[in-house]
């Protein structure tokens, strides 16, 4: 059991690095049996430990216009449900890419994506602010993304070692 | 004015070669050099020829150095190195390898492990002394022994025995002129390591013949499976051992040139004399970085070691699938497969692999006795490059088989 958990953790690390790694390659890298790797992945998919295999995209390099904003939202929690109900009302909007409950000066951090500033501004003024429990919002537009999920977008640390060295 | 070692050039119109010290004239350029030149001109090469980590120095280490420069820490340090660094090294060696060195007089910070070895040899060698060197080994030991006036004596080690040094092998090469034994485990180029059981009979021979040991433990952190056993940690060996190590491999700090030597105060003080008259002290910015690595770098180091271990499994399997015999390296970051069955010499094999299949690796022959018939493949490169490299090696081996049957 402990071994399986250890294997799962290592498989997750490899998948975070490259979601397209084959089970054969992962088995070789980890010195594990390929069947065990397959089983670990199946279990983690079933248990929603692995939620989805996604691609990290640097949209700045694609011609599509899109803007992202991080919106700080202060809300009044609901009796009995706390922040859950309002969070759900917010995260169900397709424009909302992520929602975090925060400690500190505000309650929810909401990441919203739109085609342009006006679209995001409209979402905030027409959908988010009118929610009864929402006390205030503060919209921060993202100007440039340097790093996401541990991945640096403009990696300039290339391998400049000599071809042969002692 | 001096532009070439043998051509007639410059104002004097005579060969400058005649001015060179005979000892230096006799030294052959490194066999690695030739492959470096060959590889330099070609494009799209995958290099398995690199003897250094593919990681950059961890950011916190670089940042600590930058910060210290900003504060103007740019002067000399004490000859033996910053006291804090020596204390850090002492603490580290104690925690990691159970050896005790007094930072006040038993440790000296050097310009890379290379300087430490040079200092040790120069402090010890009298002309004509024989220096025992298990081979295949790092390419510098023999030439710097010769430059120091000693006579290098190779001890062949064998793939069948995982390239371990044996007491019999050592004893067979000992003469009344034997003085020093240079050890390098985990080994560049073979990846061999020595266990406590492997060391014990060696220690007996060392004691019996009153040898001094220079133990190059630069790869000590890079072992897979069993932990490194420092030669100095064996009973009775500390006083006759100079432990040499550095930061290049464990902390991905090759360019910083930071190393150290530890040993008996008499030996260290002799080495310190040479050190202070030649380089004065190791670079202060390197010392700051080294201290940061020792203090806060263990987690990053573990992560890197984990990654080498994964790639070690990948390359060993890949080379075996390619049809080459490959013993399992237990340390450093080299695989050392045998290419004997192809019928080529290691030099021919490496040269054709480079020119025809664009994979650079180093022929085993350059590492001394016992290296012929092998190839050094560094796996400090990305998984995708390793996969591609072993595929190309497999195709090359197949082609060689076809050539042989035609």
mmCIF file with all atom_site columns, C-alpha atoms in Angstrom, chain B residues 137-337:
data_model
loop_
_atom_site.group_PDB
_atom_site.id
_atom_site.type_symbol
_atom_site.label_atom_id
_atom_site.label_alt_id
_atom_site.label_comp_id
_atom_site.label_asym_id
_atom_site.label_entity_id
_atom_site.label_seq_id
_atom_site.pdbx_PDB_ins_code
_atom_site.Cartn_x
_atom_site.Cartn_y
_atom_site.Cartn_z
_atom_site.occupancy
_atom_site.B_iso_or_equiv
_atom_site.pdbx_formal_charge
_atom_site.auth_seq_id
_atom_site.auth_comp_id
_atom_site.auth_asym_id
_atom_site.auth_atom_id
_atom_site.pdbx_PDB_model_num
ATOM 1   C CA . UNK B 1 137 ? 39.742 6.929  -14.326 1.00 0.00 ? 137 UNK B CA 1
ATOM 2   C CA . UNK B 1 138 ? 39.333 10.662 -14.657 1.00 0.00 ? 138 UNK B CA 1
ATOM 3   C CA . UNK B 1 139 ? 41.751 11.872 -17.314 1.00 0.00 ? 139 UNK B CA 1
ATOM 4   C CA . UNK B 1 140 ? 43.811 14.294 -15.218 1.00 0.00 ? 140 UNK B CA 1
ATOM 5   C CA . UNK B 1 141 ? 45.376 12.120 -12.522 1.00 0.00 ? 141 UNK B CA 1
ATOM 6   C CA . UNK B 1 142 ? 48.147 10.689 -14.639 1.00 0.00 ? 142 UNK B CA 1
ATOM 7   C CA . UNK B 1 143 ? 49.280 13.933 -16.331 1.00 0.00 ? 143 UNK B CA 1
ATOM 8   C CA . UNK B 1 144 ? 49.287 16.005 -13.135 1.00 0.00 ? 144 UNK B CA 1
ATOM 9   C CA . UNK B 1 145 ? 51.217 13.247 -11.400 1.00 0.00 ? 145 UNK B CA 1
ATOM 10  C CA . UNK B 1 146 ? 53.810 13.394 -14.160 1.00 0.00 ? 146 UNK B CA 1
ATOM 11  C CA . UNK B 1 147 ? 53.934 17.201 -14.108 1.00 0.00 ? 147 UNK B CA 1
ATOM 12  C CA . UNK B 1 148 ? 54.551 16.981 -10.375 1.00 0.00 ? 148 UNK B CA 1
ATOM 13  C CA . UNK B 1 149 ? 57.557 14.701 -10.978 1.00 0.00 ? 149 UNK B CA 1
ATOM 14  C CA . UNK B 1 150 ? 55.881 11.462 -9.965  1.00 0.00 ? 150 UNK B CA 1
ATOM 15  C CA . UNK B 1 151 ? 55.505 8.272  -11.941 1.00 0.00 ? 151 UNK B CA 1
ATOM 16  C CA . UNK B 1 152 ? 51.886 7.277  -12.587 1.00 0.00 ? 152 UNK B CA 1
ATOM 17  C CA . UNK B 1 153 ? 51.272 3.546  -12.234 1.00 0.00 ? 153 UNK B CA 1
ATOM 18  C CA . UNK B 1 154 ? 47.914 2.388  -13.567 1.00 0.00 ? 154 UNK B CA 1
ATOM 19  C CA . UNK B 1 155 ? 45.999 -0.442 -11.910 1.00 0.00 ? 155 UNK B CA 1
ATOM 20  C CA . UNK B 1 156 ? 43.581 -2.001 -14.352 1.00 0.00 ? 156 UNK B CA 1
ATOM 21  C CA . UNK B 1 157 ? 40.055 -2.646 -13.112 1.00 0.00 ? 157 UNK B CA 1
ATOM 22  C CA . UNK B 1 158 ? 37.582 -4.804 -14.977 1.00 0.00 ? 158 UNK B CA 1
ATOM 23  C CA . UNK B 1 159 ? 33.975 -4.662 -16.133 1.00 0.00 ? 159 UNK B CA 1
ATOM 24  C CA . UNK B 1 160 ? 33.431 -8.233 -14.965 1.00 0.00 ? 160 UNK B CA 1
ATOM 25  C CA . UNK B 1 161 ? 34.082 -6.940 -11.445 1.00 0.00 ? 161 UNK B CA 1
ATOM 26  C CA . UNK B 1 162 ? 32.024 -3.758 -11.915 1.00 0.00 ? 162 UNK B CA 1
ATOM 27  C CA . UNK B 1 163 ? 35.292 -1.803 -12.150 1.00 0.00 ? 163 UNK B CA 1
ATOM 28  C CA . UNK B 1 164 ? 35.958 -2.098 -8.439  1.00 0.00 ? 164 UNK B CA 1
ATOM 29  C CA . UNK B 1 165 ? 39.510 -1.860 -7.158  1.00 0.00 ? 165 UNK B CA 1
ATOM 30  C CA . UNK B 1 166 ? 40.653 -5.072 -5.463  1.00 0.00 ? 166 UNK B CA 1
ATOM 31  C CA . UNK B 1 167 ? 43.329 -5.571 -2.830  1.00 0.00 ? 167 UNK B CA 1
ATOM 32  C CA . UNK B 1 168 ? 45.104 -8.085 -5.095  1.00 0.00 ? 168 UNK B CA 1
ATOM 33  C CA . UNK B 1 169 ? 45.073 -5.681 -8.017  1.00 0.00 ? 169 UNK B CA 1
ATOM 34  C CA . UNK B 1 170 ? 46.513 -2.953 -5.828  1.00 0.00 ? 170 UNK B CA 1
ATOM 35  C CA . UNK B 1 171 ? 49.131 -5.106 -4.143  1.00 0.00 ? 171 UNK B CA 1
ATOM 36  C CA . UNK B 1 172 ? 50.381 -6.439 -7.477  1.00 0.00 ? 172 UNK B CA 1
ATOM 37  C CA . UNK B 1 173 ? 51.462 -2.941 -8.506  1.00 0.00 ? 173 UNK B CA 1
ATOM 38  C CA . UNK B 1 174 ? 53.130 -1.899 -5.271  1.00 0.00 ? 174 UNK B CA 1
ATOM 39  C CA . UNK B 1 175 ? 56.920 -1.426 -5.274  1.00 0.00 ? 175 UNK B CA 1
ATOM 40  C CA . UNK B 1 176 ? 59.266 0.157  -2.721  1.00 0.00 ? 176 UNK B CA 1
ATOM 41  C CA . UNK B 1 177 ? 58.754 3.435  -4.573  1.00 0.00 ? 177 UNK B CA 1
ATOM 42  C CA . UNK B 1 178 ? 54.955 3.414  -4.229  1.00 0.00 ? 178 UNK B CA 1
ATOM 43  C CA . UNK B 1 179 ? 53.820 6.368  -2.169  1.00 0.00 ? 179 UNK B CA 1
ATOM 44  C CA . UNK B 1 180 ? 50.333 7.546  -3.061  1.00 0.00 ? 180 UNK B CA 1
ATOM 45  C CA . UNK B 1 181 ? 47.098 5.890  -4.113  1.00 0.00 ? 181 UNK B CA 1
ATOM 46  C CA . UNK B 1 182 ? 44.566 8.075  -5.921  1.00 0.00 ? 182 UNK B CA 1
ATOM 47  C CA . UNK B 1 183 ? 40.982 6.897  -5.541  1.00 0.00 ? 183 UNK B CA 1
ATOM 48  C CA . UNK B 1 184 ? 37.916 8.173  -7.350  1.00 0.00 ? 184 UNK B CA 1
ATOM 49  C CA . UNK B 1 185 ? 34.707 6.481  -6.277  1.00 0.00 ? 185 UNK B CA 1
ATOM 50  C CA . UNK B 1 186 ? 31.950 6.916  -7.367  1.00 0.00 ? 186 UNK B CA 1
ATOM 51  C CA . UNK B 1 187 ? 33.933 6.700  -10.561 1.00 0.00 ? 187 UNK B CA 1
ATOM 52  C CA . UNK B 1 188 ? 34.154 8.859  -13.596 1.00 0.00 ? 188 UNK B CA 1
ATOM 53  C CA . UNK B 1 189 ? 33.922 7.193  -16.167 1.00 0.00 ? 189 UNK B CA 1
ATOM 54  C CA . UNK B 1 190 ? 32.582 3.818  -15.004 1.00 0.00 ? 190 UNK B CA 1
ATOM 55  C CA . UNK B 1 191 ? 29.959 4.769  -12.395 1.00 0.00 ? 191 UNK B CA 1
ATOM 56  C CA . UNK B 1 192 ? 31.468 2.165  -10.048 1.00 0.00 ? 192 UNK B CA 1
ATOM 57  C CA . UNK B 1 193 ? 31.176 2.626  -6.295  1.00 0.00 ? 193 UNK B CA 1
ATOM 58  C CA . UNK B 1 194 ? 32.913 0.881  -3.375  1.00 0.00 ? 194 UNK B CA 1
ATOM 59  C CA . UNK B 1 195 ? 31.092 -0.504 -0.347  1.00 0.00 ? 195 UNK B CA 1
ATOM 60  C CA . UNK B 1 196 ? 32.510 -0.720 3.155   1.00 0.00 ? 196 UNK B CA 1
ATOM 61  C CA . UNK B 1 197 ? 33.260 -4.409 2.490   1.00 0.00 ? 197 UNK B CA 1
ATOM 62  C CA . UNK B 1 198 ? 35.049 -3.500 -0.728  1.00 0.00 ? 198 UNK B CA 1
ATOM 63  C CA . UNK B 1 199 ? 37.136 -0.883 1.094   1.00 0.00 ? 199 UNK B CA 1
ATOM 64  C CA . UNK B 1 200 ? 38.282 -2.901 4.095   1.00 0.00 ? 200 UNK B CA 1
ATOM 65  C CA . UNK B 1 201 ? 40.859 -5.096 2.301   1.00 0.00 ? 201 UNK B CA 1
ATOM 66  C CA . UNK B 1 202 ? 42.106 -2.024 0.414   1.00 0.00 ? 202 UNK B CA 1
ATOM 67  C CA . UNK B 1 203 ? 42.630 -0.210 3.710   1.00 0.00 ? 203 UNK B CA 1
ATOM 68  C CA . UNK B 1 204 ? 44.711 -3.130 4.976   1.00 0.00 ? 204 UNK B CA 1
ATOM 69  C CA . UNK B 1 205 ? 47.007 -2.944 1.942   1.00 0.00 ? 205 UNK B CA 1
ATOM 70  C CA . UNK B 1 206 ? 47.270 0.830  2.317   1.00 0.00 ? 206 UNK B CA 1
ATOM 71  C CA . UNK B 1 207 ? 48.347 0.432  5.931   1.00 0.00 ? 207 UNK B CA 1
ATOM 72  C CA . UNK B 1 208 ? 50.696 -2.438 5.263   1.00 0.00 ? 208 UNK B CA 1
ATOM 73  C CA . UNK B 1 209 ? 52.569 -0.498 2.584   1.00 0.00 ? 209 UNK B CA 1
ATOM 74  C CA . UNK B 1 210 ? 52.317 2.841  4.348   1.00 0.00 ? 210 UNK B CA 1
ATOM 75  C CA . UNK B 1 211 ? 50.574 4.599  1.455   1.00 0.00 ? 211 UNK B CA 1
ATOM 76  C CA . UNK B 1 212 ? 49.006 8.030  1.461   1.00 0.00 ? 212 UNK B CA 1
ATOM 77  C CA . UNK B 1 213 ? 45.582 8.119  -0.182  1.00 0.00 ? 213 UNK B CA 1
ATOM 78  C CA . UNK B 1 214 ? 44.137 10.975 -2.188  1.00 0.00 ? 214 UNK B CA 1
ATOM 79  C CA . UNK B 1 215 ? 40.446 10.190 -2.264  1.00 0.00 ? 215 UNK B CA 1
ATOM 80  C CA . UNK B 1 216 ? 38.564 12.179 -4.883  1.00 0.00 ? 216 UNK B CA 1
ATOM 81  C CA . UNK B 1 217 ? 34.957 12.027 -3.695  1.00 0.00 ? 217 UNK B CA 1
ATOM 82  C CA . UNK B 1 218 ? 33.502 14.651 -6.013  1.00 0.00 ? 218 UNK B CA 1
ATOM 83  C CA . UNK B 1 219 ? 30.622 12.320 -6.983  1.00 0.00 ? 219 UNK B CA 1
ATOM 84  C CA . UNK B 1 220 ? 29.861 11.260 -3.393  1.00 0.00 ? 220 UNK B CA 1
ATOM 85  C CA . UNK B 1 221 ? 26.331 12.674 -3.454  1.00 0.00 ? 221 UNK B CA 1
ATOM 86  C CA . UNK B 1 222 ? 25.472 10.914 -6.693  1.00 0.00 ? 222 UNK B CA 1
ATOM 87  C CA . UNK B 1 223 ? 24.847 7.319  -5.692  1.00 0.00 ? 223 UNK B CA 1
ATOM 88  C CA . UNK B 1 224 ? 21.792 5.225  -6.427  1.00 0.00 ? 224 UNK B CA 1
ATOM 89  C CA . UNK B 1 225 ? 20.836 2.563  -3.972  1.00 0.00 ? 225 UNK B CA 1
ATOM 90  C CA . UNK B 1 226 ? 23.613 2.428  -1.427  1.00 0.00 ? 226 UNK B CA 1
ATOM 91  C CA . UNK B 1 227 ? 25.118 5.483  0.225   1.00 0.00 ? 227 UNK B CA 1
ATOM 92  C CA . UNK B 1 228 ? 28.676 6.600  -0.446  1.00 0.00 ? 228 UNK B CA 1
ATOM 93  C CA . UNK B 1 229 ? 31.311 5.340  1.978   1.00 0.00 ? 229 UNK B CA 1
ATOM 94  C CA . UNK B 1 230 ? 34.135 7.828  2.406   1.00 0.00 ? 230 UNK B CA 1
ATOM 95  C CA . UNK B 1 231 ? 37.547 6.173  2.471   1.00 0.00 ? 231 UNK B CA 1
ATOM 96  C CA . UNK B 1 232 ? 38.548 8.493  5.322   1.00 0.00 ? 232 UNK B CA 1
ATOM 97  C CA . UNK B 1 233 ? 35.754 7.041  7.470   1.00 0.00 ? 233 UNK B CA 1
ATOM 98  C CA . UNK B 1 234 ? 37.454 3.627  7.636   1.00 0.00 ? 234 UNK B CA 1
ATOM 99  C CA . UNK B 1 235 ? 39.263 2.824  10.879  1.00 0.00 ? 235 UNK B CA 1
ATOM 100 C CA . UNK B 1 236 ? 42.810 4.204  10.865  1.00 0.00 ? 236 UNK B CA 1
ATOM 101 C CA . UNK B 1 237 ? 42.514 5.765  7.410   1.00 0.00 ? 237 UNK B CA 1
ATOM 102 C CA . UNK B 1 238 ? 41.675 9.373  8.240   1.00 0.00 ? 238 UNK B CA 1
ATOM 103 C CA . UNK B 1 239 ? 45.250 10.431 9.004   1.00 0.00 ? 239 UNK B CA 1
ATOM 104 C CA . UNK B 1 240 ? 46.659 8.941  5.830   1.00 0.00 ? 240 UNK B CA 1
ATOM 105 C CA . UNK B 1 241 ? 43.888 10.190 3.562   1.00 0.00 ? 241 UNK B CA 1
ATOM 106 C CA . UNK B 1 242 ? 43.421 13.520 1.854   1.00 0.00 ? 242 UNK B CA 1
ATOM 107 C CA . UNK B 1 243 ? 39.738 13.782 1.104   1.00 0.00 ? 243 UNK B CA 1
ATOM 108 C CA . UNK B 1 244 ? 39.093 15.874 -1.972  1.00 0.00 ? 244 UNK B CA 1
ATOM 109 C CA . UNK B 1 245 ? 35.672 17.019 -3.056  1.00 0.00 ? 245 UNK B CA 1
ATOM 110 C CA . UNK B 1 246 ? 33.785 20.001 -4.379  1.00 0.00 ? 246 UNK B CA 1
ATOM 111 C CA . UNK B 1 247 ? 30.501 21.523 -5.354  1.00 0.00 ? 247 UNK B CA 1
ATOM 112 C CA . UNK B 1 248 ? 30.499 20.967 -9.127  1.00 0.00 ? 248 UNK B CA 1
ATOM 113 C CA . UNK B 1 249 ? 28.585 17.714 -9.365  1.00 0.00 ? 249 UNK B CA 1
ATOM 114 C CA . UNK B 1 250 ? 26.308 17.636 -6.327  1.00 0.00 ? 250 UNK B CA 1
ATOM 115 C CA . UNK B 1 251 ? 25.121 21.222 -6.621  1.00 0.00 ? 251 UNK B CA 1
ATOM 116 C CA . UNK B 1 252 ? 25.514 21.757 -10.383 1.00 0.00 ? 252 UNK B CA 1
ATOM 117 C CA . UNK B 1 253 ? 28.269 24.327 -9.867  1.00 0.00 ? 253 UNK B CA 1
ATOM 118 C CA . UNK B 1 254 ? 30.951 23.354 -12.383 1.00 0.00 ? 254 UNK B CA 1
ATOM 119 C CA . UNK B 1 255 ? 31.831 26.848 -13.556 1.00 0.00 ? 255 UNK B CA 1
ATOM 120 C CA . UNK B 1 256 ? 32.243 28.243 -10.059 1.00 0.00 ? 256 UNK B CA 1
ATOM 121 C CA . UNK B 1 257 ? 35.402 26.203 -9.533  1.00 0.00 ? 257 UNK B CA 1
ATOM 122 C CA . UNK B 1 258 ? 34.807 25.514 -5.866  1.00 0.00 ? 258 UNK B CA 1
ATOM 123 C CA . UNK B 1 259 ? 36.366 22.521 -4.196  1.00 0.00 ? 259 UNK B CA 1
ATOM 124 C CA . UNK B 1 260 ? 38.075 21.560 -0.974  1.00 0.00 ? 260 UNK B CA 1
ATOM 125 C CA . UNK B 1 261 ? 40.617 19.263 0.581   1.00 0.00 ? 261 UNK B CA 1
ATOM 126 C CA . UNK B 1 262 ? 40.562 17.813 4.076   1.00 0.00 ? 262 UNK B CA 1
ATOM 127 C CA . UNK B 1 263 ? 43.268 15.941 5.905   1.00 0.00 ? 263 UNK B CA 1
ATOM 128 C CA . UNK B 1 264 ? 45.884 15.823 8.630   1.00 0.00 ? 264 UNK B CA 1
ATOM 129 C CA . UNK B 1 265 ? 46.950 19.350 9.710   1.00 0.00 ? 265 UNK B CA 1
ATOM 130 C CA . UNK B 1 266 ? 50.560 18.705 8.584   1.00 0.00 ? 266 UNK B CA 1
ATOM 131 C CA . UNK B 1 267 ? 49.439 17.791 5.082   1.00 0.00 ? 267 UNK B CA 1
ATOM 132 C CA . UNK B 1 268 ? 46.882 20.585 4.845   1.00 0.00 ? 268 UNK B CA 1
ATOM 133 C CA . UNK B 1 269 ? 49.393 23.179 6.041   1.00 0.00 ? 269 UNK B CA 1
ATOM 134 C CA . UNK B 1 270 ? 51.875 22.019 3.366   1.00 0.00 ? 270 UNK B CA 1
ATOM 135 C CA . UNK B 1 271 ? 49.151 22.258 0.716   1.00 0.00 ? 271 UNK B CA 1
ATOM 136 C CA . UNK B 1 272 ? 48.169 25.666 2.047   1.00 0.00 ? 272 UNK B CA 1
ATOM 137 C CA . UNK B 1 273 ? 51.718 26.936 1.414   1.00 0.00 ? 273 UNK B CA 1
ATOM 138 C CA . UNK B 1 274 ? 51.457 26.082 -2.279  1.00 0.00 ? 274 UNK B CA 1
ATOM 139 C CA . UNK B 1 275 ? 47.880 27.360 -2.448  1.00 0.00 ? 275 UNK B CA 1
ATOM 140 C CA . UNK B 1 276 ? 48.716 30.745 -0.915  1.00 0.00 ? 276 UNK B CA 1
ATOM 141 C CA . UNK B 1 277 ? 51.682 31.305 -3.209  1.00 0.00 ? 277 UNK B CA 1
ATOM 142 C CA . UNK B 1 278 ? 49.804 30.293 -6.360  1.00 0.00 ? 278 UNK B CA 1
ATOM 143 C CA . UNK B 1 279 ? 46.142 31.296 -6.139  1.00 0.00 ? 279 UNK B CA 1
ATOM 144 C CA . UNK B 1 280 ? 46.055 33.106 -2.768  1.00 0.00 ? 280 UNK B CA 1
ATOM 145 C CA . UNK B 1 281 ? 42.510 31.990 -2.058  1.00 0.00 ? 281 UNK B CA 1
ATOM 146 C CA . UNK B 1 282 ? 39.520 30.532 -3.865  1.00 0.00 ? 282 UNK B CA 1
ATOM 147 C CA . UNK B 1 283 ? 37.315 33.217 -5.428  1.00 0.00 ? 283 UNK B CA 1
ATOM 148 C CA . UNK B 1 284 ? 35.262 34.949 -2.773  1.00 0.00 ? 284 UNK B CA 1
ATOM 149 C CA . UNK B 1 285 ? 32.020 34.882 -4.798  1.00 0.00 ? 285 UNK B CA 1
ATOM 150 C CA . UNK B 1 286 ? 32.415 31.137 -5.327  1.00 0.00 ? 286 UNK B CA 1
ATOM 151 C CA . UNK B 1 287 ? 32.884 30.661 -1.605  1.00 0.00 ? 287 UNK B CA 1
ATOM 152 C CA . UNK B 1 288 ? 29.679 32.565 -0.851  1.00 0.00 ? 288 UNK B CA 1
ATOM 153 C CA . UNK B 1 289 ? 27.795 30.418 -3.347  1.00 0.00 ? 289 UNK B CA 1
ATOM 154 C CA . UNK B 1 290 ? 29.295 27.223 -1.953  1.00 0.00 ? 290 UNK B CA 1
ATOM 155 C CA . UNK B 1 291 ? 28.272 28.136 1.574   1.00 0.00 ? 291 UNK B CA 1
ATOM 156 C CA . UNK B 1 292 ? 24.717 28.832 0.408   1.00 0.00 ? 292 UNK B CA 1
ATOM 157 C CA . UNK B 1 293 ? 24.625 25.463 -1.383  1.00 0.00 ? 293 UNK B CA 1
ATOM 158 C CA . UNK B 1 294 ? 25.733 23.638 1.769   1.00 0.00 ? 294 UNK B CA 1
ATOM 159 C CA . UNK B 1 295 ? 23.360 25.559 4.005   1.00 0.00 ? 295 UNK B CA 1
ATOM 160 C CA . UNK B 1 296 ? 20.163 25.515 1.953   1.00 0.00 ? 296 UNK B CA 1
ATOM 161 C CA . UNK B 1 297 ? 20.797 23.296 -1.034  1.00 0.00 ? 297 UNK B CA 1
ATOM 162 C CA . UNK B 1 298 ? 20.042 19.749 0.120   1.00 0.00 ? 298 UNK B CA 1
ATOM 163 C CA . UNK B 1 299 ? 16.483 19.668 -1.155  1.00 0.00 ? 299 UNK B CA 1
ATOM 164 C CA . UNK B 1 300 ? 17.437 20.784 -4.655  1.00 0.00 ? 300 UNK B CA 1
ATOM 165 C CA . UNK B 1 301 ? 20.326 18.352 -4.611  1.00 0.00 ? 301 UNK B CA 1
ATOM 166 C CA . UNK B 1 302 ? 17.988 15.471 -3.734  1.00 0.00 ? 302 UNK B CA 1
ATOM 167 C CA . UNK B 1 303 ? 15.692 16.471 -6.571  1.00 0.00 ? 303 UNK B CA 1
ATOM 168 C CA . UNK B 1 304 ? 18.590 16.432 -9.033  1.00 0.00 ? 304 UNK B CA 1
ATOM 169 C CA . UNK B 1 305 ? 19.845 13.076 -7.785  1.00 0.00 ? 305 UNK B CA 1
ATOM 170 C CA . UNK B 1 306 ? 16.328 11.659 -8.217  1.00 0.00 ? 306 UNK B CA 1
ATOM 171 C CA . UNK B 1 307 ? 16.292 12.877 -11.774 1.00 0.00 ? 307 UNK B CA 1
ATOM 172 C CA . UNK B 1 308 ? 19.742 11.363 -12.571 1.00 0.00 ? 308 UNK B CA 1
ATOM 173 C CA . UNK B 1 309 ? 18.550 8.095  -11.116 1.00 0.00 ? 309 UNK B CA 1
ATOM 174 C CA . UNK B 1 310 ? 15.536 8.000  -13.444 1.00 0.00 ? 310 UNK B CA 1
ATOM 175 C CA . UNK B 1 311 ? 17.690 8.734  -16.444 1.00 0.00 ? 311 UNK B CA 1
ATOM 176 C CA . UNK B 1 312 ? 20.239 6.151  -15.344 1.00 0.00 ? 312 UNK B CA 1
ATOM 177 C CA . UNK B 1 313 ? 17.549 3.477  -15.585 1.00 0.00 ? 313 UNK B CA 1
ATOM 178 C CA . UNK B 1 314 ? 16.513 4.805  -18.972 1.00 0.00 ? 314 UNK B CA 1
ATOM 179 C CA . UNK B 1 315 ? 19.990 4.795  -20.523 1.00 0.00 ? 315 UNK B CA 1
ATOM 180 C CA . UNK B 1 316 ? 21.010 1.403  -19.150 1.00 0.00 ? 316 UNK B CA 1
ATOM 181 C CA . UNK B 1 317 ? 17.839 -0.170 -20.549 1.00 0.00 ? 317 UNK B CA 1
ATOM 182 C CA . UNK B 1 318 ? 18.262 1.756  -23.796 1.00 0.00 ? 318 UNK B CA 1
ATOM 183 C CA . UNK B 1 319 ? 21.879 0.666  -24.284 1.00 0.00 ? 319 UNK B CA 1
ATOM 184 C CA . UNK B 1 320 ? 21.020 -2.954 -23.507 1.00 0.00 ? 320 UNK B CA 1
ATOM 185 C CA . UNK B 1 321 ? 18.074 -2.805 -25.922 1.00 0.00 ? 321 UNK B CA 1
ATOM 186 C CA . UNK B 1 322 ? 20.495 -1.388 -28.462 1.00 0.00 ? 322 UNK B CA 1
ATOM 187 C CA . UNK B 1 323 ? 22.477 -4.599 -28.130 1.00 0.00 ? 323 UNK B CA 1
ATOM 188 C CA . UNK B 1 324 ? 25.372 -3.456 -25.945 1.00 0.00 ? 324 UNK B CA 1
ATOM 189 C CA . UNK B 1 325 ? 26.502 -5.061 -22.693 1.00 0.00 ? 325 UNK B CA 1
ATOM 190 C CA . UNK B 1 326 ? 26.168 -2.504 -19.962 1.00 0.00 ? 326 UNK B CA 1
ATOM 191 C CA . UNK B 1 327 ? 26.916 -3.057 -16.293 1.00 0.00 ? 327 UNK B CA 1
ATOM 192 C CA . UNK B 1 328 ? 24.720 -1.133 -13.904 1.00 0.00 ? 328 UNK B CA 1
ATOM 193 C CA . UNK B 1 329 ? 26.456 2.066  -12.807 1.00 0.00 ? 329 UNK B CA 1
ATOM 194 C CA . UNK B 1 330 ? 25.857 2.742  -9.098  1.00 0.00 ? 330 UNK B CA 1
ATOM 195 C CA . UNK B 1 331 ? 27.144 6.298  -8.938  1.00 0.00 ? 331 UNK B CA 1
ATOM 196 C CA . UNK B 1 332 ? 28.112 9.480  -10.835 1.00 0.00 ? 332 UNK B CA 1
ATOM 197 C CA . UNK B 1 333 ? 26.183 10.083 -14.080 1.00 0.00 ? 333 UNK B CA 1
ATOM 198 C CA . UNK B 1 334 ? 27.883 7.872  -16.613 1.00 0.00 ? 334 UNK B CA 1
ATOM 199 C CA . UNK B 1 335 ? 26.988 4.594  -18.232 1.00 0.00 ? 335 UNK B CA 1
ATOM 200 C CA . UNK B 1 336 ? 30.009 2.670  -19.490 1.00 0.00 ? 336 UNK B CA 1
ATOM 201 C CA . UNK B 1 337 ? 28.764 0.064  -21.970 1.00 0.00 ? 337 UNK B CA 1
#
